CSV table of N, CA and C in Angstrom, one decimal:
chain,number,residue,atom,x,y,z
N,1,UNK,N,16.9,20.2,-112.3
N,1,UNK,CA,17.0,21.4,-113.1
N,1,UNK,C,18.0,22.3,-112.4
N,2,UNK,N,18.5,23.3,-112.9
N,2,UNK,CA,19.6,24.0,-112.9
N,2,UNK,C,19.3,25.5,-112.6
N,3,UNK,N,19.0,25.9,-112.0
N,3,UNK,CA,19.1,27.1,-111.9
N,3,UNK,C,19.8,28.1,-112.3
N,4,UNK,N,20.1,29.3,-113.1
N,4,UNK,CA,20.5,30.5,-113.4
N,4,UNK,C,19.9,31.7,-113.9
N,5,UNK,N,21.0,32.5,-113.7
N,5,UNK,CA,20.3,34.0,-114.3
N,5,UNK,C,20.3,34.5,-115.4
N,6,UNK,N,19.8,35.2,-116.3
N,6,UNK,CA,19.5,35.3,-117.9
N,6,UNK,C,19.7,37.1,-117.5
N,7,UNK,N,20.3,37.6,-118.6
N,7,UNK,CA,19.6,38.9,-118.8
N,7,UNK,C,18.9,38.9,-120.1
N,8,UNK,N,18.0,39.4,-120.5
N,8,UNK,CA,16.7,39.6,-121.1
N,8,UNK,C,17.1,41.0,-121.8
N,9,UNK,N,17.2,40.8,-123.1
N,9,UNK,CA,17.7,42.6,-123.8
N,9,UNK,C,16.2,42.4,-124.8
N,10,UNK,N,15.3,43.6,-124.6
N,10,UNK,CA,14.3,43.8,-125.7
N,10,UNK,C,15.3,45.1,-126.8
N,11,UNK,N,15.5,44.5,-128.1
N,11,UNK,CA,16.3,45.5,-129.3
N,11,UNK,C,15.0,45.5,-130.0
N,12,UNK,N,15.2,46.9,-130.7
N,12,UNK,CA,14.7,47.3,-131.7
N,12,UNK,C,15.4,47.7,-132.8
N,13,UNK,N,14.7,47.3,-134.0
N,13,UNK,CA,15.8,47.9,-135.7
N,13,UNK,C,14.8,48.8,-136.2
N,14,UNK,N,15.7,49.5,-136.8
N,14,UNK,CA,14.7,50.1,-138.2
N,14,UNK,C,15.3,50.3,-139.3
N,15,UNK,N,14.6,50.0,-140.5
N,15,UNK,CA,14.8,50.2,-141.4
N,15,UNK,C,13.8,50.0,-142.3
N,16,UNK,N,14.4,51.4,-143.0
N,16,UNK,CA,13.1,52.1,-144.3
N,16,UNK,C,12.3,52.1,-143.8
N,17,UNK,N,11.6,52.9,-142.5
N,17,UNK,CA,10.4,53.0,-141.6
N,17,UNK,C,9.6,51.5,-141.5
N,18,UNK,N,10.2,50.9,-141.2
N,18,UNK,CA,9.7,49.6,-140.7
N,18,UNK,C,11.0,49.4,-139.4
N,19,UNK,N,10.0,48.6,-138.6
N,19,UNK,CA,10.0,48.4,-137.2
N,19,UNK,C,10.2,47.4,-136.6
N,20,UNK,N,11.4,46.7,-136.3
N,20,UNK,CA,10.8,44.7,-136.1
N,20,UNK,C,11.6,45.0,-134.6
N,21,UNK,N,11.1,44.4,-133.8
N,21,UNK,CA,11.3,44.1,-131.9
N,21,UNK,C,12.1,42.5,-132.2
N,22,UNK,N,13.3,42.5,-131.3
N,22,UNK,CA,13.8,40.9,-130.8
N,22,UNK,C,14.2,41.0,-129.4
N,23,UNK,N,14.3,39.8,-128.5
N,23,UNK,CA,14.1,39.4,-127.4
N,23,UNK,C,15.0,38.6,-127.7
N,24,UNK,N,16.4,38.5,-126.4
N,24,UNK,CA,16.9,38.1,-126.8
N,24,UNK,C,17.6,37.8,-124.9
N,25,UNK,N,17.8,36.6,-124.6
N,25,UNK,CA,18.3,36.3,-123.5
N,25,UNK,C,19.5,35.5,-123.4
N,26,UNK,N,20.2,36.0,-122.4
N,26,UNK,CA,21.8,35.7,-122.4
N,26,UNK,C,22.2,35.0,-121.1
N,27,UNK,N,22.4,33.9,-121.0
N,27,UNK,CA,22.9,33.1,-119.8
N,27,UNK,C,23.9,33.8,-118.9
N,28,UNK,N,24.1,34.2,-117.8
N,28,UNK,CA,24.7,35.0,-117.2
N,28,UNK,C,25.4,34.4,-116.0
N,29,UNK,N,26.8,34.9,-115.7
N,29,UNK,CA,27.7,33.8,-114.4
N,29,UNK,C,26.7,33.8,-112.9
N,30,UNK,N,26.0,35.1,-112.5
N,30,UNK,CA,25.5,35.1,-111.3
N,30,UNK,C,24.8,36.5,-111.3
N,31,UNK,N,24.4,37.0,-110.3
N,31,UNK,CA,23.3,38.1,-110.0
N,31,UNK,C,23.9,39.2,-110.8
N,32,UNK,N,25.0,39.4,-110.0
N,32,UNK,CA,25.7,40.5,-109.9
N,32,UNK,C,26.0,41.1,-111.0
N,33,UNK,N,26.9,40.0,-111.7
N,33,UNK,CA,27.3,40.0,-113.5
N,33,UNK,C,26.4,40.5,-114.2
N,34,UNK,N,25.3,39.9,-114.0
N,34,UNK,CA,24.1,40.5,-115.1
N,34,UNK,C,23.6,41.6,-114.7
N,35,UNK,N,23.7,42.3,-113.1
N,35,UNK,CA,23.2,43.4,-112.8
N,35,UNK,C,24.4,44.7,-113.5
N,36,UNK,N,25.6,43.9,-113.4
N,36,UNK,CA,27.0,45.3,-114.0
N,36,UNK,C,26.3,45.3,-116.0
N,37,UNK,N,26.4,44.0,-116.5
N,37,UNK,CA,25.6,44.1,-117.6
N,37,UNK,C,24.7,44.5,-118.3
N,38,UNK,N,23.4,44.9,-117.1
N,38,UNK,CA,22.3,45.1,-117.3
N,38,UNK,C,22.6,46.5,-117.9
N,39,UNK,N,23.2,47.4,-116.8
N,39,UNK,CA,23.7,49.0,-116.7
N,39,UNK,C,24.3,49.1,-118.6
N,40,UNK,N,25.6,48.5,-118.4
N,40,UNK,CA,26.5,48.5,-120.0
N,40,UNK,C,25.4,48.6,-120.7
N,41,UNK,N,24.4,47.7,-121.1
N,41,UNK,CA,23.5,47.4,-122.3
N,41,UNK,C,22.1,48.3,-122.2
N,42,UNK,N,22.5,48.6,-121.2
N,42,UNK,CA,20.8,49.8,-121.1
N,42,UNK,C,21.6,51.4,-122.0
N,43,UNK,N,22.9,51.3,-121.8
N,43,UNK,CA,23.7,52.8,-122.6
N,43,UNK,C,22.8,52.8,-124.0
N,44,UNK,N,22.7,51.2,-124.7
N,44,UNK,CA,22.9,51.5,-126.0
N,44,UNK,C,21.2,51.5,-126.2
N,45,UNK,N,20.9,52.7,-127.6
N,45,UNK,CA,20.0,53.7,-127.7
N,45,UNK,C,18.9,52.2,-128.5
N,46,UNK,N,19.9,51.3,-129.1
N,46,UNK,CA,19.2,50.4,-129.5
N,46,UNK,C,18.6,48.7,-129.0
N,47,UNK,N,18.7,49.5,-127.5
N,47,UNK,CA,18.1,48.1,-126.5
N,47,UNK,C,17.0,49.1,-125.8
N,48,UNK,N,15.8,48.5,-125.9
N,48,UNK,CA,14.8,49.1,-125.4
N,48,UNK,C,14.5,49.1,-123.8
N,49,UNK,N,14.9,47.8,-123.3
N,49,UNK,CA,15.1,47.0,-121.9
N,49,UNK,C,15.4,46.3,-121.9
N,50,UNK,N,16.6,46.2,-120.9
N,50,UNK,CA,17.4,45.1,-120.1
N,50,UNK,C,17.2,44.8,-119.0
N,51,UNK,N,17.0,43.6,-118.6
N,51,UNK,CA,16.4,43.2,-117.4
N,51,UNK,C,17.0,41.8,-117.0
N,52,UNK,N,17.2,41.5,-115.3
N,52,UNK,CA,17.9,40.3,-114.8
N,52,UNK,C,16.5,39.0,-114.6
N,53,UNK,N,16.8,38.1,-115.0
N,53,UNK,CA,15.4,37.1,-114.3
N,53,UNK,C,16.4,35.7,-113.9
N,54,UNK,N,15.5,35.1,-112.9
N,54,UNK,CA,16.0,33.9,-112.6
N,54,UNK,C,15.0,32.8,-113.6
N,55,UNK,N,16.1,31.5,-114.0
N,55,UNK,CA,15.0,30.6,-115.0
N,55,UNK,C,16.2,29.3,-114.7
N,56,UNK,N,15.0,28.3,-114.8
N,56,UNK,CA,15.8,27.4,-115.1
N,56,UNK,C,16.8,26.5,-116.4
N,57,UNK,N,17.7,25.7,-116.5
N,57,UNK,CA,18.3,25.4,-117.6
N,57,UNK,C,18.1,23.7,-117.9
């Protein structure tokens, strides 16, 4: 198995007062990358949490 790092975005929608949550993980070059990406995607008001994990592929 293969080793790499994922960042992990929890988004939130709304519409017409309804609420739906997606998870959504993105294969990433190395630590670092996903730690500069982590920062970018935490700006936007509609990512709840961004987070680096290690997983295998």
């Amino acid at each position: 198995m293969i080793s790499t790092v994922y960042l992990v975005l929890v988004v939130t929608f709304s519409d017409n007062g309804d609420k739906s949550v997606a998870v959504e993980k993105i294969p990433q070059a190395n630590m670092q990358q996903c730690q500069v990406n982590q920062k970018t995607y935490s700006k936007d008001d509609a990512i709840r949490r961004a987070f680096c994990i290690v997983g295998v592929k």
